[in-house]
Amino acid sequence: MSTNRKMVDKELIQREAESPREQNPALRRGYNWYHSITGKVAIYLMLGILIAYGVGSGAGVFEVNRISHEQWFKQAATNSQITSYIIRNIYTSVTVKSNHEGQVISIESERPLSDDETVIQTGFNPDDMLTLVSTQTHNPTWLLLYDEKHGFTDFHNTSGKPQTITTVADTSNRSALEKYYCGFASIDGKEYFVGSIPIVDPSGKLIGAVVSSIGERDALFATHNQLLMHTLLMLILLLGATVIVVNWLVRNLFRPVPRLIQTVTLIADEKTDQMTPFQDQDDEIGELARAIEKLRVAMVDRGYLQRMQEMAQKMEYMAHHDSLTLLPNRVAYRNSIDDRLIKLRTEGSIFNLLLIDLDNFKPVNDTWGHVVGDELLIATAARLCALVGEKDMAIRLGGDEFAILQHVHHDSLPEAETLARKVLAALSAPFTCSGNTFTISSSIGIACAPHHGNTREDLFTHADLALYTSKSYGRNCFHFYSHGMTMNPSNNLLFSQEIENGIKNNEFFLHYQKIVSLNHCRTTGYEALVRWQHPLRGLLQPHHFISVSEDIGLIAKLGEWLIHSACQDAANWPVAKTVSVNVSPHQLRHPGILDTIRNALQESGLEPARLEIEITGSEPLDREVTLPILNAIQALGVGIVLDGFGTGFATLDYLIIFPFSHIKIARPLIDMLDKCEDRQALVSMLARYALKRGLKVTAEGVETKQQYEFLASLGEENMTAQGYYFGRAVENISVMAELEHDGMEST
């Protein structure tokens, strides 16, 4: 299950690292212009415009043709009227016949206008008359003579030479000129648009015709075609301008659409750090943008809640599992044994508790170092996991102490004995770690429920007594608990007296480890770490005497000395830096803890803001008891630090319930920071979550450059770190010298 969780988390991290273009093929390829909404709308609009302009152009051409022909007919009719008017003025003997519109449609004359008698009477020959008409109409005019045999063949004209005439267009035969006619006629191979008025005698017999032209066909159509060209050119120009304007309007109208599509795509890919554009538009695009922004905000909230859930799940896992061996830890052990005790009472399901302690682990650690020691613990955990059954649980309690909760199928004693022998055999086989091969052994103490107890405390105490017996018998063996087993009571009493004497004789002293700002690499404060220079055992680290002090009730006295000493040292530092002091949950339950802190501040003169109280998360905090104490400490102006955040009981709930102003991310999370992406993601989320709540954040156990560089890359202003990478814990005199040097440099 843990492997699957890691794989899922790793996939999520890799997916977050991908860019939106890598995840979305549409963004990676981009859109072809004609596939986009802008292109489609522009194409449809331009097609509509082209169709409209095409219909308009056709109608325009038709109208130009109609107007041209109407103009030609009107001009021909006008020329005919002018011709008839001049003829009537010259030849007074002629009469005219008109239609209902007043248009002269025929001329009546007793004799042809071109005979000698008519010329003598009028004094005008036909050529003079035709010249006068042409002068008035500005176009050629012809006087035709008609006979039934040859038709209109011989006539006078303004050119002064006889010509033959054949009709064209609507005058496809000679009978067309026998009545009033307007249209095209072919004269001497040229086509003219003419108006023709027939000349008849009193009896109505056709004797000739007078024909007036408005121009040659080519000249007329050249003007006509030029008008059409101008019209088409104007249409094309208007079409081009319309297309440009429409395209510009469409592009500006739909310009936000690709951006909004990209925004939605980024939101779908959980990239929600950019605000949605175009929200200020007062139209449908603006409404769409504002709707997308609401979606983005909702996705941000959802993503934040999801990350918090994932963080809570990871922290839940870390709280119940050992960070080195990945076995269930002491917290999981307590929960599991409590569940088994409930089943014992309700279902009668019995179980065994095996406590396992590695023999000769300390020499391995001292000889080959902590790296080899850690590999040995990991290998031990793997061998234990291979031995337990499906309903059993292998646990690391801490250090080199392990436990197994064994489900009993039939009989407690033989099943426990079988498993114990397998454990002894497995752990006595040679180990090879970092190229070093060595052999260790183990000691086992067994308590069977309910024979040896029906509470968690009784079972653990009895198994521990059995383990002590195994060690007393030379180790590499196992023992069941039996009545009468006891530890040497003088040990704790002797150690109690030694601790009291150590406080009186000033055998305890403080080392200080610096806390450094990641942004400026400047020291912001120090953590006070207690040491014991034992007169017989030498220099002892806190883990040798703190837990014993808690068990024998001396932790309050030792803690009081620690708080007073740290405040006194910090008050005398040449540069004002914070000092943090570790306080266990046992001390918080002591009624005098508040007076201890208050007196230490008053006696030393240290400003309360420079003191921080670190609360370890190794044990659960009782809300009813602890919360009022922490609130009272906070009221003094003292900072409260949650130490070991991310492991044990120090979970997210603590940040909401208790008034912490500062957290320290636990060292197990930092250890594999440069090698494990899951740890990087978890540390990053924890830090940002705490900083968002206004808390200061410190990373504990920074020992490598890679760890430091990753933490610095988070770029958080209020984030600090401590660990061997910045320096080991030193005595107060070294702190004084360092601060004096820093003060001189800053001056």
XYZ file of C-alpha atoms in Angstrom:
747
model
C 0.000 0.000 0.000
C 2.833 2.395 0.852
C 4.491 1.613 -2.511
C 1.289 2.412 -4.402
C 0.925 5.672 -2.461
C 4.473 6.668 -3.378
C 3.897 5.860 -7.046
C 0.692 7.926 -7.116
C 2.370 10.861 -5.379
C 5.303 10.682 -7.778
C 2.969 10.693 -10.775
C 1.162 13.740 -9.368
C 4.455 15.581 -8.915
C 5.596 14.700 -12.451
C 2.251 15.782 -13.846
C 2.506 19.098 -12.025
C 5.992 19.588 -13.485
C 4.748 19.185 -17.086
C 3.924 22.311 -18.997
C 0.382 22.846 -20.328
C 1.663 22.521 -23.927
C 3.113 19.080 -23.148
C -0.160 17.920 -21.609
C -2.532 19.383 -24.226
C -1.951 18.577 -27.929
C -4.207 21.478 -28.991
C -1.939 23.962 -27.254
C 1.151 22.232 -28.569
C -0.023 22.345 -32.245
C -1.894 25.614 -32.177
C -4.969 26.301 -34.322
C -5.060 26.716 -38.096
C -6.601 30.088 -38.867
C -9.495 28.596 -40.843
C -10.295 26.177 -37.985
C -10.614 28.940 -35.394
C -13.848 30.728 -34.557
C -12.339 33.968 -35.844
C -11.473 32.364 -39.170
C -14.835 30.645 -39.563
C -16.839 33.780 -38.760
C -14.616 35.856 -41.034
C -14.999 33.320 -43.862
C -18.783 33.180 -43.462
C -19.066 36.956 -43.342
C -16.818 37.380 -46.387
C -18.795 34.743 -48.293
C -21.987 36.585 -47.407
C -20.443 39.869 -48.448
C -19.190 38.366 -51.723
C -22.628 36.958 -52.487
C -24.262 40.267 -51.627
C -21.775 42.203 -53.718
C -22.126 39.669 -56.549
C -25.886 40.116 -56.585
C -25.412 43.863 -56.304
C -22.889 43.847 -59.151
C -25.245 41.859 -61.377
C -28.066 44.203 -60.578
C -25.770 47.161 -61.211
C -24.689 45.843 -64.618
C -28.295 45.176 -65.532
C -29.279 48.667 -64.406
C -26.395 50.286 -66.317
C -27.470 48.438 -69.462
C -31.084 49.473 -68.950
C -30.213 53.099 -68.299
C -27.811 53.185 -71.258
C -30.409 51.797 -73.625
C -33.085 54.143 -72.279
C -30.718 57.047 -72.779
C -29.971 55.932 -76.310
C -33.651 55.619 -77.160
C -34.443 59.000 -75.654
C -31.591 60.685 -77.505
C -32.619 58.994 -80.783
C -36.224 60.113 -80.255
C -35.017 63.634 -79.493
C -32.894 63.724 -82.630
C -35.918 62.534 -84.617
C -38.001 65.353 -83.152
C -35.292 67.904 -84.042
C -35.118 66.482 -87.575
C -38.899 66.644 -88.042
C -38.992 70.174 -86.644
C -36.325 71.425 -89.095
C -38.010 69.650 -92.019
C -41.347 71.273 -91.190
C -39.719 74.705 -91.030
C -37.977 74.233 -94.377
C -40.663 72.317 -96.212
C -43.844 74.161 -95.348
C -45.944 71.856 -97.447
C -45.229 68.783 -95.307
C -47.256 67.650 -92.368
C -46.374 65.306 -89.508
C -48.206 62.641 -87.633
C -47.557 62.104 -83.915
C -48.472 59.385 -81.422
C -50.161 59.897 -78.045
C -46.806 60.846 -76.466
C -46.266 63.634 -78.988
C -43.514 61.762 -80.780
C -43.509 62.361 -84.568
C -43.935 58.967 -86.155
C -44.245 59.958 -89.843
C -43.823 62.873 -92.281
C -46.410 63.414 -95.080
C -45.272 65.072 -98.330
C -46.870 65.213 -101.791
C -43.505 64.598 -103.485
C -40.077 63.438 -102.425
C -38.056 66.046 -100.550
C -35.160 65.603 -102.913
C -36.885 66.397 -106.293
C -36.068 69.573 -108.199
C -39.451 71.210 -107.732
C -39.213 70.945 -103.976
C -35.714 72.395 -104.049
C -36.956 75.319 -106.205
C -39.917 75.969 -103.886
C -37.944 75.881 -100.639
C -34.600 77.098 -101.796
C -32.969 74.221 -99.845
C -31.511 71.149 -101.384
C -31.507 67.941 -99.245
C -27.824 68.257 -98.411
C -28.306 71.667 -96.849
C -31.233 70.377 -94.840
C -29.238 67.341 -93.625
C -26.279 69.550 -92.743
C -28.541 71.792 -90.659
C -29.970 68.728 -88.863
C -26.481 67.279 -88.211
C -25.382 70.627 -86.823
C -28.240 70.569 -84.360
C -27.892 66.895 -83.380
C -24.078 66.710 -83.608
C -24.452 63.378 -85.411
C -24.789 62.181 -88.998
C -28.243 62.328 -90.689
C -29.455 60.603 -93.818
C -32.390 61.242 -96.274
C -33.503 57.977 -97.912
C -35.510 57.373 -101.082
C -37.654 54.310 -101.309
C -38.870 52.213 -104.153
C -40.595 48.912 -103.928
C -37.997 47.129 -106.048
C -34.790 48.173 -104.333
C -36.063 49.456 -100.991
C -33.969 52.117 -99.248
C -31.033 52.234 -101.557
C -30.373 55.722 -102.738
C -30.263 58.705 -100.405
C -28.553 61.930 -99.466
C -26.399 62.238 -96.396
C -24.087 64.622 -94.644
C -21.063 62.921 -96.170
C -22.194 63.892 -99.676
C -21.945 60.452 -101.263
C -24.560 57.812 -101.883
C -24.536 54.765 -99.623
C -26.507 51.597 -99.157
C -28.179 50.741 -95.868
C -29.019 47.390 -94.391
C -30.761 47.165 -91.078
C -29.414 45.177 -88.100
C -30.505 44.288 -84.613
C -34.271 44.863 -84.416
C -34.391 45.985 -88.116
C -33.602 42.690 -89.689
C -35.489 43.578 -92.924
C -36.295 46.670 -94.927
C -39.838 46.891 -93.552
C -38.388 48.122 -90.214
C -37.828 51.598 -91.685
C -41.330 51.736 -93.129
C -42.473 53.005 -89.731
C -41.025 54.990 -86.857
C -37.958 53.137 -85.588
C -35.212 53.515 -82.949
C -32.362 51.019 -82.865
C -29.143 49.852 -84.441
C -28.614 49.997 -88.199
C -25.597 49.036 -90.320
C -24.573 51.818 -92.704
C -21.636 51.290 -95.077
C -20.272 48.565 -92.790
C -20.624 50.622 -89.612
C -23.249 50.244 -86.982
C -25.105 53.290 -85.668
C -27.869 53.762 -83.204
C -30.477 55.701 -85.222
C -33.922 57.238 -85.048
C -35.851 56.859 -88.342
C -39.048 58.704 -89.389
C -40.798 57.410 -92.521
C -41.877 59.920 -95.302
C -45.185 59.097 -96.978
C -47.373 60.735 -99.630
C -50.972 61.854 -98.893
C -52.228 58.430 -99.798
C -49.906 56.885 -97.208
C -47.464 55.400 -99.670
C -43.882 55.230 -98.436
C -41.607 57.455 -100.469
C -38.561 57.689 -98.163
C -37.246 58.161 -94.641
C -35.121 60.556 -92.707
C -32.581 58.826 -90.402
C -30.668 60.601 -87.623
C -27.866 58.895 -85.647
C -26.738 59.354 -82.022
C -23.348 57.701 -82.601
C -21.524 54.613 -83.765
C -22.026 51.349 -81.903
C -18.354 51.064 -80.832
C -18.293 54.608 -79.453
C -21.549 54.075 -77.598
C -20.439 50.782 -76.122
C -17.027 52.217 -75.215
C -18.774 54.784 -73.034
C -21.102 52.057 -71.780
C -18.223 49.722 -70.981
C -16.260 52.524 -69.295
C -19.250 53.167 -67.065
C -19.451 49.466 -66.263
C -15.718 49.372 -65.479
C -16.007 52.353 -63.173
C -18.984 50.736 -61.490
C -17.189 47.378 -61.055
C -14.025 49.069 -59.838
C -16.029 50.986 -57.261
C -17.706 47.749 -56.196
C -14.353 45.989 -55.866
C -12.917 48.839 -53.819
C -15.959 48.847 -51.573
C -15.740 45.048 -51.286
C -12.060 45.187 -50.322
C -12.660 47.918 -47.772
C -15.633 45.999 -46.368
C -13.613 42.775 -46.098
C -10.802 44.599 -44.282
C -13.189 46.317 -41.894
C -15.165 43.113 -41.247
C -11.998 41.092 -40.696
C -10.688 43.739 -38.290
C -13.980 43.809 -36.418
C -14.141 40.002 -36.235
C -10.571 39.715 -35.033
C -11.146 42.328 -32.353
C -14.444 40.745 -31.394
C -13.026 37.217 -31.042
C -9.495 38.169 -29.976
C -10.217 37.203 -26.340
C -11.475 33.730 -27.281
C -8.039 32.019 -27.740
C -6.800 33.599 -24.493
C -9.882 32.409 -22.632
C -9.510 28.924 -24.144
C -5.904 28.847 -22.970
C -7.000 30.010 -19.509
C -9.608 27.244 -19.263
C -7.048 24.693 -20.452
C -4.569 25.856 -17.818
C -7.289 25.611 -15.174
C -8.048 22.065 -16.328
C -4.341 21.289 -15.933
C -4.458 22.795 -12.411
C -2.316 25.785 -13.399
C -4.328 28.407 -11.565
C -1.744 31.051 -10.739
C -2.779 33.514 -13.493
C -5.905 35.665 -13.305
C -8.418 35.484 -16.138
C -8.067 38.391 -18.622
C -10.860 40.521 -20.162
C -12.962 40.619 -17.003
C -13.453 44.375 -17.409
C -15.325 44.053 -20.739
C -18.993 45.003 -20.512
C -20.338 42.334 -22.848
C -20.749 38.566 -23.176
C -16.956 38.112 -23.370
C -16.628 39.909 -20.036
C -19.351 37.722 -18.514
C -17.572 34.611 -19.832
C -14.239 35.837 -18.440
C -15.781 36.513 -15.040
C -17.384 33.054 -15.048
C -14.006 31.504 -15.877
C -12.416 33.528 -13.061
C -14.994 32.122 -10.639
C -14.074 28.662 -11.896
C -10.374 29.429 -11.403
C -10.946 30.631 -7.842
C -13.018 27.533 -7.134
C -10.240 25.371 -8.585
C -7.676 27.195 -6.439
C -9.743 26.496 -3.348
C -10.330 22.931 -4.444
C -6.643 22.441 -5.201
C -5.714 23.938 -1.858
C -8.117 21.618 -0.038
C -6.891 18.678 -2.076
C -3.267 19.490 -1.271
C -4.203 19.839 2.365
C -5.890 16.436 2.228
C -2.867 14.924 0.527
C -0.605 16.594 3.055
C -2.773 15.318 5.875
C -2.630 11.808 4.422
C 1.131 11.966 4.090
C 1.480 13.373 7.572
C -0.867 10.686 8.833
C 1.379 8.112 7.215
C 4.521 9.751 8.603
C 2.922 10.007 12.036
C 2.320 6.273 12.096
C 5.470 5.011 10.354
C 9.156 5.160 11.070
C 10.890 7.382 8.533
C 13.996 5.164 8.288
C 12.621 1.621 8.147
C 9.053 2.513 7.050
C 7.766 0.135 9.720
C 4.842 1.209 11.913
C 6.145 3.338 14.770
C 5.292 3.672 18.462
C 2.091 5.620 17.671
C 0.859 2.871 15.352
C 1.856 0.305 17.974
C -0.355 1.963 20.564
C -3.314 2.167 18.201
C -2.907 -1.420 17.039
C -2.528 -2.929 20.508
C -5.562 -0.964 21.694
C -7.590 -2.373 18.778
C -6.406 -5.899 19.585
C -7.350 -5.447 23.236
C -10.864 -4.416 22.167
C -11.127 -7.538 19.997
C -9.781 -9.555 22.911
C -12.665 -8.396 25.093
C -15.368 -8.571 22.391
C -14.300 -11.488 20.223
C -11.870 -13.364 22.425
C -9.072 -12.902 19.846
C -5.766 -13.445 21.687
C -2.303 -12.175 20.679
C 1.321 -12.030 21.775
C 3.674 -9.086 22.221
C 7.346 -9.695 21.414
C 9.834 -6.959 22.331
C 13.120 -7.280 20.415
C 16.347 -5.473 21.241
C 19.465 -5.732 19.077
C 22.606 -6.843 20.878
C 25.883 -5.094 20.137
C 24.230 -2.415 17.991
C 26.144 0.429 19.667
C 29.594 -0.982 18.740
C 28.481 -1.201 15.110
C 27.351 2.439 15.199
C 30.538 3.587 16.905
C 32.851 1.556 14.636
C 31.383 2.116 11.189
C 29.261 5.209 11.738
C 25.582 6.118 11.608
C 25.224 5.351 7.902
C 26.081 1.696 8.471
C 23.931 1.714 11.616
C 20.954 2.985 9.609
C 21.507 0.308 6.948
C 21.583 -2.331 9.701
C 18.260 -1.123 11.080
C 16.713 -1.181 7.597
C 17.986 -4.718 6.987
C 16.672 -5.815 10.387
C 13.233 -4.407 9.552
C 13.229 -6.284 6.239
C 14.071 -9.602 7.946
C 11.339 -9.112 10.535
C 8.767 -8.303 7.842
C 9.661 -11.542 6.078
C 8.853 -13.534 9.241
C 5.512 -12.078 10.321
C 2.160 -13.384 9.145
C -0.664 -11.582 7.419
C -2.359 -10.562 10.676
C 0.900 -9.796 12.497
C 2.618 -6.418 12.741
C 6.335 -5.638 12.896
C 7.090 -2.331 14.647
C 10.096 -0.138 15.308
C 9.717 1.441 18.724
C 12.845 3.557 18.430
C 16.631 3.209 18.360
C 17.449 -0.501 18.076
C 14.177 -1.608 19.705
C 11.583 -3.499 17.678
C 8.329 -5.259 18.499
C 5.994 -7.792 16.930
C 2.283 -8.053 17.602
C 1.492 -11.700 16.800
C -2.006 -12.919 16.087
C -2.563 -16.269 17.855
C -4.443 -18.885 15.887
C -4.570 -21.722 18.463
C -2.066 -21.676 21.340
C -0.131 -18.609 22.511
C 3.015 -20.158 23.957
C 4.089 -22.537 21.162
C 3.275 -20.022 18.428
C 5.224 -17.290 20.229
C 8.141 -19.658 20.817
C 8.215 -20.646 17.120
C 8.254 -17.015 15.991
C 10.883 -16.043 18.585
C 13.240 -18.786 17.417
C 12.814 -17.657 13.796
C 13.631 -14.078 14.810
C 16.758 -15.144 16.710
C 17.932 -17.218 13.748
C 17.214 -14.468 11.211
C 18.961 -11.729 13.180
C 21.978 -13.845 14.048
C 22.782 -14.386 10.361
C 25.596 -12.117 9.066
C 24.730 -8.613 7.846
C 26.561 -6.813 5.025
C 26.207 -3.030 5.066
C 28.284 -0.638 2.909
C 30.761 -3.413 2.200
C 31.183 -4.324 5.905
C 30.126 -7.781 7.101
C 29.422 -8.426 10.752
C 27.201 -10.477 13.042
C 24.901 -9.301 15.804
C 22.303 -11.010 17.930
C 19.046 -10.083 19.615
C 17.193 -10.477 22.886
C 13.455 -11.063 23.050
C 10.861 -10.642 25.794
C 7.367 -12.100 25.322
C 4.058 -11.271 26.957
C 0.879 -13.152 26.015
C -2.543 -11.518 26.192
C -4.579 -12.055 28.274
C -2.365 -14.411 30.385
C 0.247 -11.726 31.114
C -2.043 -8.703 31.121
C -5.098 -7.196 29.503
C -3.948 -3.562 29.256
C -1.377 -1.940 27.040
C 0.754 -0.826 29.987
C 0.772 -4.223 31.676
C 1.660 -6.084 28.498
C 4.501 -3.710 27.632
C 5.889 -3.696 31.169
C 5.807 -7.502 31.412
C 7.372 -7.952 27.963
C 10.049 -5.440 28.960
C 10.766 -7.404 32.127
C 11.084 -10.570 30.053
C 13.440 -8.718 27.689
C 15.548 -7.559 30.638
C 15.738 -11.172 31.784
C 16.918 -12.276 28.321
C 19.695 -9.704 28.401
C 20.634 -10.796 31.910
C 20.975 -14.400 30.685
C 23.678 -13.511 28.199
C 21.520 -12.249 25.328
C 20.672 -14.002 22.019
C 17.749 -15.708 23.724
C 14.085 -15.175 24.555
C 11.992 -15.388 27.724
C 8.293 -15.367 28.503
C 7.116 -13.156 31.289
C 6.577 -14.922 34.569
C 5.417 -13.656 37.929
C 8.286 -12.466 40.050
C 10.355 -11.000 37.256
C 11.793 -7.608 38.302
C 14.505 -5.213 37.227
C 17.230 -4.095 39.629
C 15.404 -1.318 41.538
C 18.652 0.269 42.622
C 19.445 1.439 39.100
C 16.738 4.108 38.888
C 17.279 5.203 42.481
C 20.982 5.530 41.896
C 20.463 7.435 38.673
C 17.969 9.732 40.376
C 20.527 10.662 42.993
C 23.181 11.157 40.309
C 20.940 13.622 38.435
C 20.231 15.631 41.598
C 23.937 15.701 42.433
C 24.725 16.705 38.855
C 22.440 19.751 39.110
C 23.973 20.760 42.446
C 27.548 20.249 41.248
C 27.047 22.098 37.945
C 27.783 18.954 35.956
C 25.085 19.932 33.475
C 25.891 22.637 30.922
C 24.439 24.036 27.699
C 25.557 23.908 24.086
C 23.921 26.183 21.504
C 23.179 25.360 17.879
C 22.642 28.303 15.556
C 19.469 28.883 13.549
C 20.192 30.541 10.188
C 18.014 32.556 7.807
C 17.862 30.863 4.404
C 17.554 34.169 2.554
C 20.481 36.035 4.118
C 22.527 33.237 5.751
C 22.486 35.241 8.978
C 22.105 33.791 12.435
C 18.652 34.577 13.846
C 18.895 32.628 17.097
C 20.129 29.544 18.931
C 18.650 26.376 20.334
C 19.835 25.395 23.824
C 20.918 21.729 24.089
C 21.716 20.253 27.496
C 24.801 18.089 28.137
C 25.920 16.157 31.247
C 29.575 15.803 32.118
C 29.152 12.701 34.328
C 32.050 12.188 36.709
C 32.251 8.458 35.919
C 30.474 7.899 32.586
C 31.890 10.918 30.776
C 29.951 13.239 28.450
C 26.297 12.148 28.152
C 23.869 13.279 25.459
C 20.223 14.149 26.322
C 18.799 10.790 25.222
C 20.813 9.128 28.021
C 19.074 10.978 30.832
C 15.992 12.931 29.665
C 13.633 9.941 29.429
C 14.915 8.609 32.766
C 14.364 12.038 34.324
C 10.781 11.947 33.113
C 10.249 8.461 34.515
C 11.654 9.266 37.967
C 10.023 12.710 38.212
C 13.137 14.895 37.997
C 12.344 16.454 34.621
C 10.744 19.526 36.255
C 13.860 20.253 38.318
C 16.191 19.678 35.379
C 13.941 21.741 33.104
C 13.899 24.619 35.582
C 17.696 24.697 35.612
C 17.744 24.553 31.802
C 15.322 27.489 31.338
C 17.119 29.674 33.915
C 20.566 28.944 32.434
C 19.480 29.604 28.842
C 17.807 32.919 29.753
C 20.861 34.033 31.735
C 23.244 33.216 28.868
C 21.066 34.890 26.193
C 20.667 38.034 28.311
C 24.461 38.475 28.321
C 24.944 37.994 24.564
C 26.408 41.101 22.885
C 23.851 40.901 20.069
C 20.148 40.301 20.721
C 19.274 36.866 19.335
C 16.471 34.489 20.240
C 17.071 31.406 22.353
C 14.826 28.339 22.262
C 14.537 25.816 25.102
C 13.049 22.322 24.810
C 10.170 21.544 27.147
C 8.570 18.103 27.256
C 4.829 17.476 27.710
C 5.690 16.162 31.206
C 6.990 19.617 32.137
C 3.871 21.311 30.793
C 1.788 19.213 33.144
C 3.877 20.381 36.092
C 2.023 23.125 38.005
C 5.084 25.354 38.377
C 6.103 25.624 34.703
C 4.555 29.090 34.249
C 6.284 30.457 37.376
C 9.570 28.926 36.195
C 9.434 30.806 32.892
C 8.290 34.051 34.493
C 11.028 33.945 37.192
C 13.726 33.092 34.653
C 12.790 36.136 32.561
C 12.672 38.456 35.573
C 15.949 37.274 37.108
C 17.887 37.353 33.828
C 16.308 40.518 32.404
C 15.796 38.776 29.058
C 13.060 40.232 26.854
C 10.177 37.726 26.566
C 10.159 38.055 22.764
C 13.694 36.586 22.672
C 12.669 33.367 24.415
C 11.005 30.469 22.611
C 9.650 27.338 24.276
C 9.908 24.221 22.076
C 7.234 21.589 22.611
C 8.176 18.148 21.304
C 5.593 16.164 19.385
C 6.765 12.779 20.621
C 3.745 12.490 22.927
C 0.146 13.639 22.503
C -0.835 16.980 24.011
C -3.886 16.962 26.251
C -5.971 19.862 24.978
C -7.778 20.504 28.252
C -4.554 20.583 30.286
C -2.010 21.921 27.800
C -3.999 24.618 25.952
C -4.487 26.917 28.982
C -0.782 26.618 29.867
C 0.323 27.487 26.322
C -2.091 30.429 26.196
C -0.640 31.706 29.460
C 2.928 31.340 28.137
C 1.943 33.197 24.981
C 0.435 35.963 27.114
C 3.910 36.509 28.634
C 5.172 37.390 25.143
C 7.150 34.165 24.818
C 7.159 32.348 21.489
C 5.902 28.749 21.327
C 7.543 26.330 18.890
C 6.153 22.979 17.717
C 9.214 20.756 17.446
C 9.355 17.690 15.192
C 6.457 18.880 12.992
C 5.419 16.223 10.481
C 6.181 13.155 12.629
C 4.802 11.584 15.756
C 1.794 13.463 17.134
C 2.862 16.851 15.709
C 0.239 17.039 12.955
C -1.741 19.748 11.179
C -4.436 19.771 13.864
C -1.941 21.106 16.390
C -1.461 24.284 14.316
C -5.182 24.982 14.530
C -5.749 24.000 18.151
C -2.667 25.354 19.943
C -1.142 28.878 19.793
C 2.113 27.998 18.072
C 4.057 30.870 16.515
C 6.852 28.776 15.041
C 7.265 25.218 13.745
C 10.322 23.063 13.195
C 10.048 20.523 10.390
C 11.252 17.189 11.767
C 14.700 15.912 10.878
C 13.435 12.598 9.373
C 11.687 14.619 6.643
C 14.888 16.539 5.879
C 17.243 13.509 5.921
C 16.302 12.212 2.432
C 15.317 15.606 1.037
C 17.999 15.615 -1.676
C 17.127 12.095 -2.848
C 13.361 11.746 -2.537
C 10.898 13.818 -4.556
C 8.064 12.854 -2.200
C 9.941 14.388 0.723
C 10.574 17.543 -1.301
C 6.885 17.904 -2.161
C 5.822 17.234 1.431
C 8.346 19.644 2.980
C 7.413 22.324 0.452
C 3.690 21.981 1.210
C 4.246 21.927 4.989
C 6.413 25.042 4.869
C 4.053 27.009 2.640
C 1.021 25.977 4.658
C 2.622 27.122 7.932
C 3.909 30.373 6.415
C 0.476 31.101 4.999
C -0.857 30.847 8.548
C 1.698 33.463 9.646
C 4.066 31.041 11.400
C 7.847 30.992 11.259
C 9.365 27.803 9.844
C 12.683 26.124 10.650
C 14.056 23.004 8.952
C 15.931 20.759 11.367
C 18.863 18.496 10.594
C 20.210 20.230 7.464
C 23.519 18.479 6.853
C 24.219 18.700 3.108
C 24.551 21.428 0.529
C 21.804 19.839 -1.579
C 19.355 20.008 1.322
C 20.237 23.644 1.934
C 19.909 24.575 -1.762
C 16.486 22.972 -2.044
C 15.207 24.774 1.052
C 16.675 28.062 -0.167
C 15.027 27.544 -3.565
C 11.605 27.750 -1.898
C 12.320 31.492 -1.618
C 10.320 31.968 1.559
C 11.156 35.072 3.601
C 10.507 33.787 7.130
C 12.146 30.372 6.711
C 15.230 29.319 8.681
C 17.285 26.155 9.099
C 19.642 24.501 11.550
C 21.939 21.511 11.375
C 25.550 20.395 10.961
C 25.738 22.137 7.565
C 25.798 25.460 9.435
C 27.818 24.214 12.396
C 27.645 21.921 15.403
C 26.373 22.969 18.795
C 29.026 24.939 20.715
C 29.480 26.238 24.246
C 28.261 29.646 25.328
C 31.752 31.179 25.191
C 31.954 30.365 21.466
C 28.531 31.899 20.912
C 29.676 35.079 22.649
C 32.783 35.284 20.440
C 30.777 34.700 17.267
C 28.192 37.336 18.162
C 30.891 39.870 19.050
C 32.488 39.249 15.641
C 29.135 39.638 13.875
C 28.468 42.845 15.803
C 31.805 44.306 14.751
C 31.180 43.409 11.101
C 27.716 44.950 11.090
C 29.102 48.109 12.714
